[in-house]
Coordinates of C-alpha atoms in Angstrom, one line a residue:
L907 CA 8.4 -84.8 -26.0
G908 CA 5.7 -83.8 -23.5
Y909 CA 6.3 -80.9 -21.2
A910 CA 10.0 -81.6 -21.7
G911 CA 11.9 -84.5 -23.2
V912 CA 14.7 -85.9 -25.3
V913 CA 14.3 -88.4 -28.2
R914 CA 16.7 -89.7 -30.9
F915 CA 16.3 -89.9 -34.7
R916 CA 19.0 -91.4 -36.9
G917 CA 21.5 -90.9 -34.2
V918 CA 20.6 -87.2 -33.7
R919 CA 19.7 -86.3 -30.1
I920 CA 16.7 -83.9 -30.0
G921 CA 15.4 -82.2 -26.8
G922 CA 12.7 -79.7 -26.2
I923 CA 10.7 -77.8 -23.6
S924 CA 7.2 -76.5 -24.0
G925 CA 5.5 -73.3 -22.8
I926 CA 6.5 -69.7 -22.1
F927 CA 7.9 -68.2 -19.0
K928 CA 6.1 -66.4 -16.2
S929 CA 7.8 -66.1 -12.8
H930 CA 4.8 -66.6 -10.6
D931 CA 3.9 -69.8 -12.4
Y932 CA 7.4 -71.1 -12.8
R933 CA 7.6 -72.9 -9.4
K934 CA 4.1 -74.3 -9.4
G935 CA 3.2 -77.9 -10.1
H936 CA 1.3 -79.1 -13.2
F937 CA -2.1 -78.8 -11.6
E938 CA -4.3 -77.5 -14.5
C939 CA -6.8 -79.6 -16.3
P940 CA -10.0 -79.0 -18.3
P941 CA -12.4 -77.4 -17.8
Y942 CA -10.2 -74.4 -17.2
N943 CA -11.1 -71.2 -15.3
Q944 CA -9.7 -67.7 -15.9
Q945 CA -6.6 -68.4 -13.9
T946 CA -5.7 -71.9 -15.1
I947 CA -6.2 -71.1 -18.8
R948 CA -3.3 -68.6 -18.4
S949 CA -1.0 -70.7 -16.3
A950 CA -1.4 -74.0 -18.1
Y951 CA 1.1 -73.1 -20.9
H952 CA 3.9 -71.8 -18.7
V953 CA 7.2 -73.5 -18.1
R954 CA 7.8 -75.1 -14.7
N955 CA 11.0 -75.4 -12.7
I956 CA 10.8 -79.1 -12.5
E957 CA 11.1 -79.4 -16.3
V958 CA 14.2 -77.2 -16.3
F959 CA 15.6 -79.1 -13.4
K960 CA 15.2 -82.4 -15.2
L961 CA 16.8 -81.2 -18.4
K962 CA 19.7 -79.7 -16.4
Q963 CA 20.5 -83.3 -15.1
L964 CA 21.6 -84.2 -18.7
K965 CA 25.3 -84.7 -19.2
R966 CA 25.6 -86.1 -22.7
P967 CA 25.7 -83.7 -25.7
I968 CA 22.5 -82.5 -27.3
D969 CA 22.4 -82.0 -31.1
I970 CA 19.1 -80.0 -31.4
F971 CA 17.1 -78.3 -28.8
M972 CA 13.7 -76.6 -29.3
S973 CA 11.7 -74.1 -27.2
H974 CA 8.7 -72.0 -27.9
D975 CA 10.1 -68.8 -26.3
W976 CA 13.6 -67.5 -27.1
P977 CA 16.4 -67.9 -24.6
R978 CA 17.0 -64.5 -23.0
S979 CA 20.1 -62.7 -24.3
I980 CA 20.4 -64.7 -27.5
Y981 CA 19.7 -61.5 -29.5
H982 CA 23.2 -60.3 -28.4
Y983 CA 24.7 -62.9 -30.7
G984 CA 22.9 -62.0 -33.9
N985 CA 22.1 -58.9 -36.0
K986 CA 20.3 -56.8 -33.4
K987 CA 20.2 -53.8 -35.7
Q988 CA 18.3 -55.8 -38.3
L989 CA 16.0 -57.4 -35.6
L990 CA 15.1 -53.9 -34.3
K991 CA 14.5 -52.7 -37.8
M992 CA 12.0 -55.5 -38.2
K993 CA 10.5 -55.3 -34.7
S994 CA 11.2 -51.9 -33.3
F995 CA 8.9 -52.5 -30.3
F996 CA 11.5 -55.0 -29.0
R997 CA 14.0 -52.2 -28.4
Q998 CA 13.3 -51.5 -24.7
E999 CA 13.3 -55.1 -23.7
V1000 CA 16.5 -55.8 -25.7
E1001 CA 18.2 -52.8 -24.1
S1002 CA 17.1 -53.9 -20.6
N1003 CA 17.9 -57.6 -21.4
T1004 CA 14.4 -58.8 -20.5
L1005 CA 13.3 -60.2 -23.8
G1006 CA 12.9 -63.9 -23.9
S1007 CA 12.9 -66.7 -21.2
P1008 CA 15.5 -66.7 -18.4
A1009 CA 14.7 -70.4 -17.9
A1010 CA 15.6 -71.2 -21.6
S1011 CA 18.8 -69.1 -21.2
E1012 CA 19.7 -71.2 -18.2
L1013 CA 19.2 -74.4 -20.3
L1014 CA 21.2 -72.9 -23.2
Q1015 CA 24.2 -72.3 -20.8
H1016 CA 24.0 -75.9 -19.4
L1017 CA 23.1 -78.0 -22.5
K1018 CA 25.1 -76.0 -25.1
P1019 CA 23.4 -77.8 -28.0
T1020 CA 24.7 -77.6 -31.6
Y1021 CA 21.4 -76.1 -32.8
W1022 CA 18.6 -74.3 -30.9
F1023 CA 15.3 -73.5 -32.6
S1024 CA 12.6 -71.2 -31.2
A1025 CA 9.3 -69.5 -32.3
H1026 CA 7.0 -67.1 -30.4
L1027 CA 8.3 -63.7 -31.5
H1028 CA 7.2 -64.1 -35.2
V1029 CA 10.3 -62.9 -36.8
K1030 CA 13.2 -64.6 -38.5
F1031 CA 16.4 -64.3 -36.6
A1032 CA 19.7 -66.2 -36.6
A1033 CA 22.5 -66.1 -34.1
F1034 CA 25.8 -67.8 -33.4
M1035 CA 26.8 -68.2 -29.8
Q1036 CA 30.3 -69.3 -28.7
H1037 CA 30.3 -70.9 -25.3
E1038 CA 33.2 -70.7 -22.9
A1039 CA 35.2 -73.9 -22.7
N1040 CA 35.4 -75.8 -19.5
S1041 CA 38.4 -77.7 -18.2
K1042 CA 37.1 -81.0 -19.8
E1043 CA 36.6 -79.6 -23.3
E1044 CA 39.4 -79.4 -25.8
L1045 CA 37.4 -76.9 -27.9
P1046 CA 34.6 -74.6 -26.8
K1047 CA 31.2 -75.5 -28.0
A1048 CA 29.0 -73.2 -30.1
T1049 CA 25.2 -73.0 -30.6
K1050 CA 23.6 -72.0 -33.9
F1051 CA 20.2 -70.4 -33.1
L1052 CA 17.4 -69.9 -35.5
A1053 CA 13.9 -68.5 -35.1
L1054 CA 11.4 -68.3 -37.9
D1055 CA 8.5 -66.0 -38.8
K1056 CA 4.8 -66.6 -38.6
C1057 CA 3.4 -69.1 -41.1
L1058 CA 1.7 -66.6 -43.4
P1059 CA 2.1 -65.7 -47.1
H1060 CA 5.3 -63.7 -47.9
R1061 CA 6.9 -64.4 -44.6
D1062 CA 10.1 -66.3 -43.7
F1063 CA 8.5 -69.2 -42.0
L1064 CA 10.4 -72.1 -43.6
Q1065 CA 14.1 -73.0 -43.9
I1066 CA 15.8 -76.3 -44.7
I1067 CA 18.9 -77.2 -42.7
D1068 CA 21.2 -80.2 -43.3
I1069 CA 22.3 -81.9 -40.0
E1070 CA 24.9 -84.7 -39.7
H1071 CA 23.3 -88.0 -38.8
D1072 CA 24.0 -91.7 -38.8
P1073 CA 22.8 -93.1 -42.2
S1074 CA 22.9 -96.6 -40.8
A1075 CA 20.5 -95.8 -38.0
G1076 CA 16.8 -96.8 -38.3
D1077 CA 14.1 -94.4 -39.5
S1078 CA 12.1 -94.5 -36.3
L1079 CA 12.0 -92.2 -33.3
E1080 CA 13.8 -93.7 -30.4
Y1081 CA 13.8 -93.2 -26.6
D1082 CA 16.9 -91.6 -25.1
A1083 CA 18.3 -93.9 -22.4
E1084 CA 19.8 -91.0 -20.3
W1085 CA 16.5 -89.0 -20.4
I1086 CA 14.5 -92.1 -19.3
A1087 CA 17.0 -92.6 -16.4
V1088 CA 16.6 -89.0 -15.4
L1089 CA 12.8 -89.3 -15.4
K1090 CA 13.0 -92.3 -13.2
A1091 CA 15.4 -90.6 -10.8
T1092 CA 13.2 -87.4 -10.5
N1093 CA 9.8 -89.1 -10.4
S1094 CA 9.5 -88.4 -6.6
L1095 CA 9.6 -84.7 -7.4
I1096 CA 6.3 -84.7 -9.3
N1097 CA 4.0 -82.0 -8.0
V1098 CA 0.3 -81.7 -9.1
T1099 CA -0.6 -78.8 -6.9
Q1100 CA -0.5 -75.0 -7.5
R1101 CA 1.7 -74.4 -4.5
S1102 CA 5.1 -72.9 -5.3
W1103 CA 8.3 -74.8 -4.3
N1104 CA 11.9 -74.9 -5.3
M1105 CA 13.9 -77.8 -6.8
P1106 CA 16.6 -79.5 -4.7
E1107 CA 20.0 -77.7 -4.8
N1108 CA 23.3 -77.8 -3.0
N1109 CA 22.5 -75.2 -0.4
G1110 CA 22.5 -77.3 2.8
L1111 CA 18.7 -77.7 2.8
H1112 CA 18.4 -80.8 0.7
A1113 CA 19.9 -84.3 1.4
K1114 CA 20.0 -84.9 -2.4
W1115 CA 20.4 -82.4 -5.2
D1116 CA 22.1 -84.3 -8.0
Y1117 CA 19.6 -86.4 -10.0
S1118 CA 21.8 -86.9 -13.0
A1119 CA 21.9 -90.4 -14.5
T1120 CA 24.8 -92.7 -13.7
E1121 CA 26.2 -95.1 -16.2
E1122 CA 24.6 -97.9 -14.2
A1123 CA 21.2 -96.3 -14.3
I1124 CA 21.4 -95.8 -18.1
K1125 CA 22.5 -99.5 -18.5
E1126 CA 19.5 -100.6 -16.5
V1127 CA 17.2 -98.7 -18.8
L1128 CA 18.8 -100.3 -21.9
E1129 CA 18.4 -103.8 -20.3
E1130 CA 14.7 -103.0 -19.5
L1131 CA 14.2 -102.3 -23.2
N1132 CA 16.3 -105.2 -24.3
H1133 CA 18.4 -102.6 -26.1
N1134 CA 15.4 -101.8 -28.3
L1135 CA 14.9 -98.1 -28.0
K1136 CA 12.3 -97.8 -30.8
I1137 CA 9.3 -95.8 -29.7
P1138 CA 6.1 -97.8 -30.5
C1139 CA 3.5 -96.5 -33.0
N1140 CA 0.6 -96.6 -30.5
F1141 CA -1.4 -93.5 -31.4
T1142 CA -5.0 -93.8 -30.1
L1143 CA -7.8 -91.4 -30.8
T1144 CA -9.0 -89.6 -27.6
A1145 CA -11.4 -87.2 -29.2
A1146 CA -13.8 -87.4 -32.2
C1147 CA -12.4 -86.0 -35.5
Y1148 CA -13.6 -82.6 -36.4
D1149 CA -16.6 -82.5 -38.6
P1150 CA -17.1 -79.1 -40.3
S1151 CA -20.8 -79.9 -41.0
K1152 CA -21.3 -80.3 -37.2
P1153 CA -19.4 -77.6 -35.5
L1154 CA -19.3 -77.8 -31.7
K1155 CA -19.2 -74.2 -30.8
Q1156 CA -20.2 -74.7 -27.2
A1157 CA -18.4 -77.9 -26.5
V1158 CA -17.2 -78.2 -22.9
P1159 CA -13.5 -79.4 -22.6
V1160 CA -13.1 -82.7 -20.9
H1161 CA -10.1 -83.9 -19.0
T1162 CA -8.8 -87.0 -20.9
I1163 CA -6.3 -89.6 -19.8
N1164 CA -4.0 -90.2 -22.8
P1165 CA -3.4 -94.0 -23.3
Q1166 CA 0.0 -93.4 -24.8
T1167 CA 1.1 -91.5 -21.7
T1168 CA -0.4 -94.2 -19.5
E1169 CA 1.5 -96.9 -21.4
F1170 CA 4.8 -94.9 -21.3
C1171 CA 4.6 -94.3 -17.5
A1172 CA 3.6 -97.9 -16.8
Q1173 CA 6.5 -99.2 -18.8
F1174 CA 9.1 -97.2 -16.9
G1175 CA 7.4 -97.0 -13.5
L1176 CA 6.7 -93.2 -13.7
T1177 CA 3.9 -91.1 -12.3
D1178 CA 1.2 -90.3 -14.9
I1179 CA 0.6 -86.6 -14.1
N1180 CA -2.8 -86.6 -15.9
D1181 CA -4.0 -89.6 -13.9
R1182 CA -2.7 -88.0 -10.7
I1183 CA -4.5 -84.8 -11.4
Q1184 CA -7.7 -86.7 -12.2
Q1185 CA -7.5 -88.6 -8.9
A1186 CA -7.0 -85.3 -7.0
K1187 CA -9.9 -83.8 -8.9
E1188 CA -12.2 -86.7 -8.0
E1189 CA -11.1 -86.3 -4.3
G1190 CA -12.2 -82.6 -4.5
S1191 CA -8.8 -81.1 -3.6
V1192 CA -8.0 -79.6 -7.0
R1193 CA -11.2 -77.6 -7.2
G1194 CA -10.5 -75.9 -3.9
E1195 CA -7.0 -75.1 -5.1
Y1196 CA -8.4 -73.5 -8.3
E1197 CA -10.5 -71.2 -6.2
E1198 CA -7.5 -70.3 -4.0
A1199 CA -5.3 -69.7 -7.0
E1200 CA -7.2 -66.7 -8.2
E1201 CA -7.0 -65.1 -4.8
E1202 CA -3.3 -65.8 -4.6
E1203 CA -2.6 -64.3 -7.9
E1204 CA -4.5 -61.1 -7.0
M1205 CA -2.6 -60.9 -3.7
D1206 CA 0.9 -61.4 -5.1
S1207 CA 1.4 -61.6 -8.9
T1208 CA 5.1 -62.7 -8.4
G1209 CA 4.3 -65.9 -6.7
S1210 CA 4.4 -67.1 -3.1
A1211 CA 4.8 -64.4 -0.5
E1212 CA 7.1 -66.6 1.5
E1213 CA 9.4 -67.5 -1.4
P1214 CA 9.7 -64.8 -4.0
S1215 CA 10.6 -65.9 -7.5
E1216 CA 14.3 -66.1 -8.4
Y1217 CA 13.5 -64.4 -11.7
N1218 CA 12.4 -60.8 -12.1
T1219 CA 10.0 -60.9 -15.0
D1220 CA 7.7 -58.0 -14.3
N1221 CA 7.5 -56.4 -17.7
S1222 CA 4.4 -54.3 -16.9
G1223 CA 6.3 -51.1 -17.4
L1224 CA 7.6 -52.0 -20.8
S1225 CA 6.1 -50.8 -24.0
S1226 CA 7.3 -53.5 -26.4
I1227 CA 4.3 -55.4 -27.6
N1228 CA 4.4 -57.8 -30.6
P1229 CA 1.5 -57.0 -32.9
D1230 CA 1.8 -60.4 -34.6
E1231 CA 1.5 -62.4 -31.4
I1232 CA -1.8 -64.2 -30.7
M1233 CA -2.7 -64.1 -27.0
L1234 CA -4.7 -67.0 -25.7
D1235 CA -6.6 -64.7 -23.4
D1236 CA -8.3 -63.2 -26.5
E1237 CA -9.2 -66.4 -28.4
G1238 CA -12.7 -66.4 -29.6
G1239 CA -13.3 -65.9 -33.3
D1240 CA -13.4 -62.7 -35.3
E1241 CA -14.6 -60.3 -32.7
D1242 CA -13.1 -56.8 -32.6
L1243 CA -9.8 -56.6 -30.8
S1244 CA -8.0 -53.7 -29.4
T1245 CA -4.5 -52.8 -30.4
C1246 CA -2.0 -50.2 -29.3
S1247 CA 0.0 -48.1 -31.8
V1248 CA 3.5 -49.5 -32.1
D1249 CA 4.8 -47.3 -34.9
P1250 CA 8.5 -46.6 -34.5
S1251 CA 9.3 -43.3 -32.7
P1252 CA 11.0 -40.6 -34.9
D1253 CA 13.2 -40.0 -31.8
H1254 CA 14.9 -43.4 -32.3
P1255 CA 18.0 -43.1 -34.4
P1256 CA 18.2 -45.4 -37.4
D1257 CA 21.5 -46.9 -36.1
F1258 CA 21.0 -48.6 -32.8
S1259 CA 24.5 -50.0 -32.5
A1260 CA 25.7 -47.4 -29.9
S1261 CA 22.7 -48.1 -27.7
F1262 CA 24.0 -51.5 -26.7
S1263 CA 27.6 -50.8 -25.7
D1264 CA 26.8 -50.7 -22.0
I1265 CA 23.9 -53.0 -21.5
R1266 CA 25.4 -56.5 -22.0
I1267 CA 24.1 -58.4 -19.0
M1268 CA 25.6 -61.8 -20.0
P1269 CA 25.7 -64.9 -17.8
D1270 CA 29.3 -65.6 -16.8
S1271 CA 29.5 -68.8 -18.8
M1272 CA 28.6 -67.1 -22.1
A1273 CA 31.3 -65.6 -24.2
V1274 CA 30.4 -62.6 -26.5
S1275 CA 32.2 -62.9 -29.8
S1276 CA 31.8 -59.3 -31.0
D1277 CA 29.9 -56.1 -30.3
D1278 CA 26.9 -56.4 -32.6
A1279 CA 28.1 -59.5 -34.2
M1280 CA 26.4 -59.1 -37.2
D1281 CA 28.0 -60.0 -40.5
S1282 CA 30.6 -62.4 -39.2
T1283 CA 28.2 -64.5 -37.2
N1284 CA 25.7 -64.7 -40.1
E1285 CA 28.5 -66.0 -42.4
E1286 CA 29.1 -68.8 -39.9
L1287 CA 25.4 -69.6 -40.0
E1288 CA 25.3 -69.6 -43.8
K1289 CA 28.0 -72.2 -43.8
S1290 CA 25.9 -74.5 -41.6
G1291 CA 22.7 -74.0 -43.6
V1292 CA 21.3 -71.1 -41.5
S1293 CA 21.0 -68.2 -43.9
K1294 CA 20.9 -64.7 -42.6
Q1295 CA 17.9 -62.5 -42.8
G1296 CA 17.0 -61.6 -46.4
E1297 CA 15.9 -58.2 -47.6
E1298 CA 15.2 -55.7 -44.9
K1299 CA 11.6 -54.9 -44.1
S1300 CA 10.5 -51.8 -42.4
L1301 CA 7.7 -51.8 -39.9
N1302 CA 6.2 -48.8 -41.7
E1303 CA 5.7 -50.9 -44.8
R1304 CA 3.6 -53.5 -43.0
P1305 CA 0.0 -53.3 -41.7
L1306 CA -0.4 -53.9 -38.0
K1307 CA -1.5 -57.3 -36.8
R1308 CA -3.5 -57.9 -33.6
I1309 CA -2.2 -57.6 -30.1
G1310 CA -3.7 -57.9 -26.7
G1311 CA -5.4 -54.9 -25.2
S1312 CA -3.2 -52.5 -23.3
E1313 CA -2.9 -53.5 -19.6
N1314 CA -2.4 -49.8 -18.7
G1315 CA -5.5 -48.6 -20.5
N1316 CA -3.5 -46.5 -22.9
S1317 CA -5.5 -44.3 -25.2
G1318 CA -5.0 -44.1 -28.9
V1319 CA -6.3 -47.7 -29.6
K1320 CA -7.9 -48.8 -32.8
K1321 CA -10.0 -51.7 -33.7
I1322 CA -8.9 -54.4 -36.1
K1323 CA -10.1 -57.9 -37.1
R1324 CA -8.0 -60.9 -36.5
R1325 CA -6.9 -62.7 -39.7
N1326 CA -8.3 -66.2 -40.1
Q1327 CA -8.2 -69.1 -42.5
A1328 CA -9.5 -66.9 -45.3
I1329 CA -6.0 -65.4 -45.7
Y1330 CA -4.9 -68.5 -47.5
A1331 CA -7.6 -68.2 -50.0
A1332 CA -7.1 -64.5 -50.7
E1333 CA -4.0 -64.4 -52.9
D1334 CA -3.4 -60.7 -52.7
E1335 CA -4.4 -60.0 -49.2
D1336 CA -0.9 -59.9 -47.7
K1337 CA 1.0 -58.5 -50.6
T1338 CA 1.6 -55.3 -48.6
E1339 CA 3.7 -57.4 -46.2

């Protein structure tokens, strides 16, 4: 799927977008490559506006969509009381409607997939969202959302869901003709610099803003492939296999051109971003931009001074921190890590339902089915194979995991060790969870 993409399997149309959202990286190009510096190692895994733009060109229905981060506002369509009982530190962001990705929420409104699966927040959560019907639809569409917990013992990290498919279809992954046509149409928008810029829109400033695929363009893709959409099994090793007897603790990351990507781009006449970055790097332009990037971020953490981000995602004043989340900034073995106390406040009432009566900041195209939605929506999910959260777990009953150090330098921190692979060998280590 790459940064973003759509494939088919047994007639099921599956889309996805990678990364998390940060406003000041959202409008940059894909300019990062190994070896990373302190700025690029943080921005490399953030969603870009061009990927959202390309996915919004899709017109045909999507069966399944996947994202790492949750779509913002999806928590209003599931059991918020149960979610906050499990993760009380989400409360402030849920109340202010700032938890999750606004870019993913934008895609949820546009694509209206049957299923949406996410990760990131390390908690099992199901929701049922009814979309408003447009003039062309006989019945309004609905999305069944499911996020699962971290893959650790005694956690809800696995669930089986039955999805309707075409039993006569082949058992190979297939290209999606509409998506290929969109890639070809938007190829000229590729940006491999760290400069911020906006995608074309119907605002009088762009001669063209609609890059959706016409039926003729989709037909051309099918003819190019001789109507054979099967994705080739052309995996190629680009790095040596890991040898535990010869650990490479100080190995320097190398920028590698992936032959599968090269073949894919050549087949459809697309720009190979990795190759373009490598060319720019050899010309010496990327290195200069890396040095400028750190200065730019220090000067303006919300992006370009001339073009402020369309999203307000400054959460520096929020106290909700997920103790289960592993921050890439802190990767580095079993060194001591700082963590803030996130014990639930005794001032918070056990019933949060009244707290959300006046804070629904819903996009206009989303229809809220009920106030806190809880039991009725989970019944709908159970019918489709998405079971509601099992037995309630209190945060007080669970030991804290690691989190990133407090950006505000809060006092009251304590040191803990990050869990590692030994957890799978120690049968009783996580029983308290």
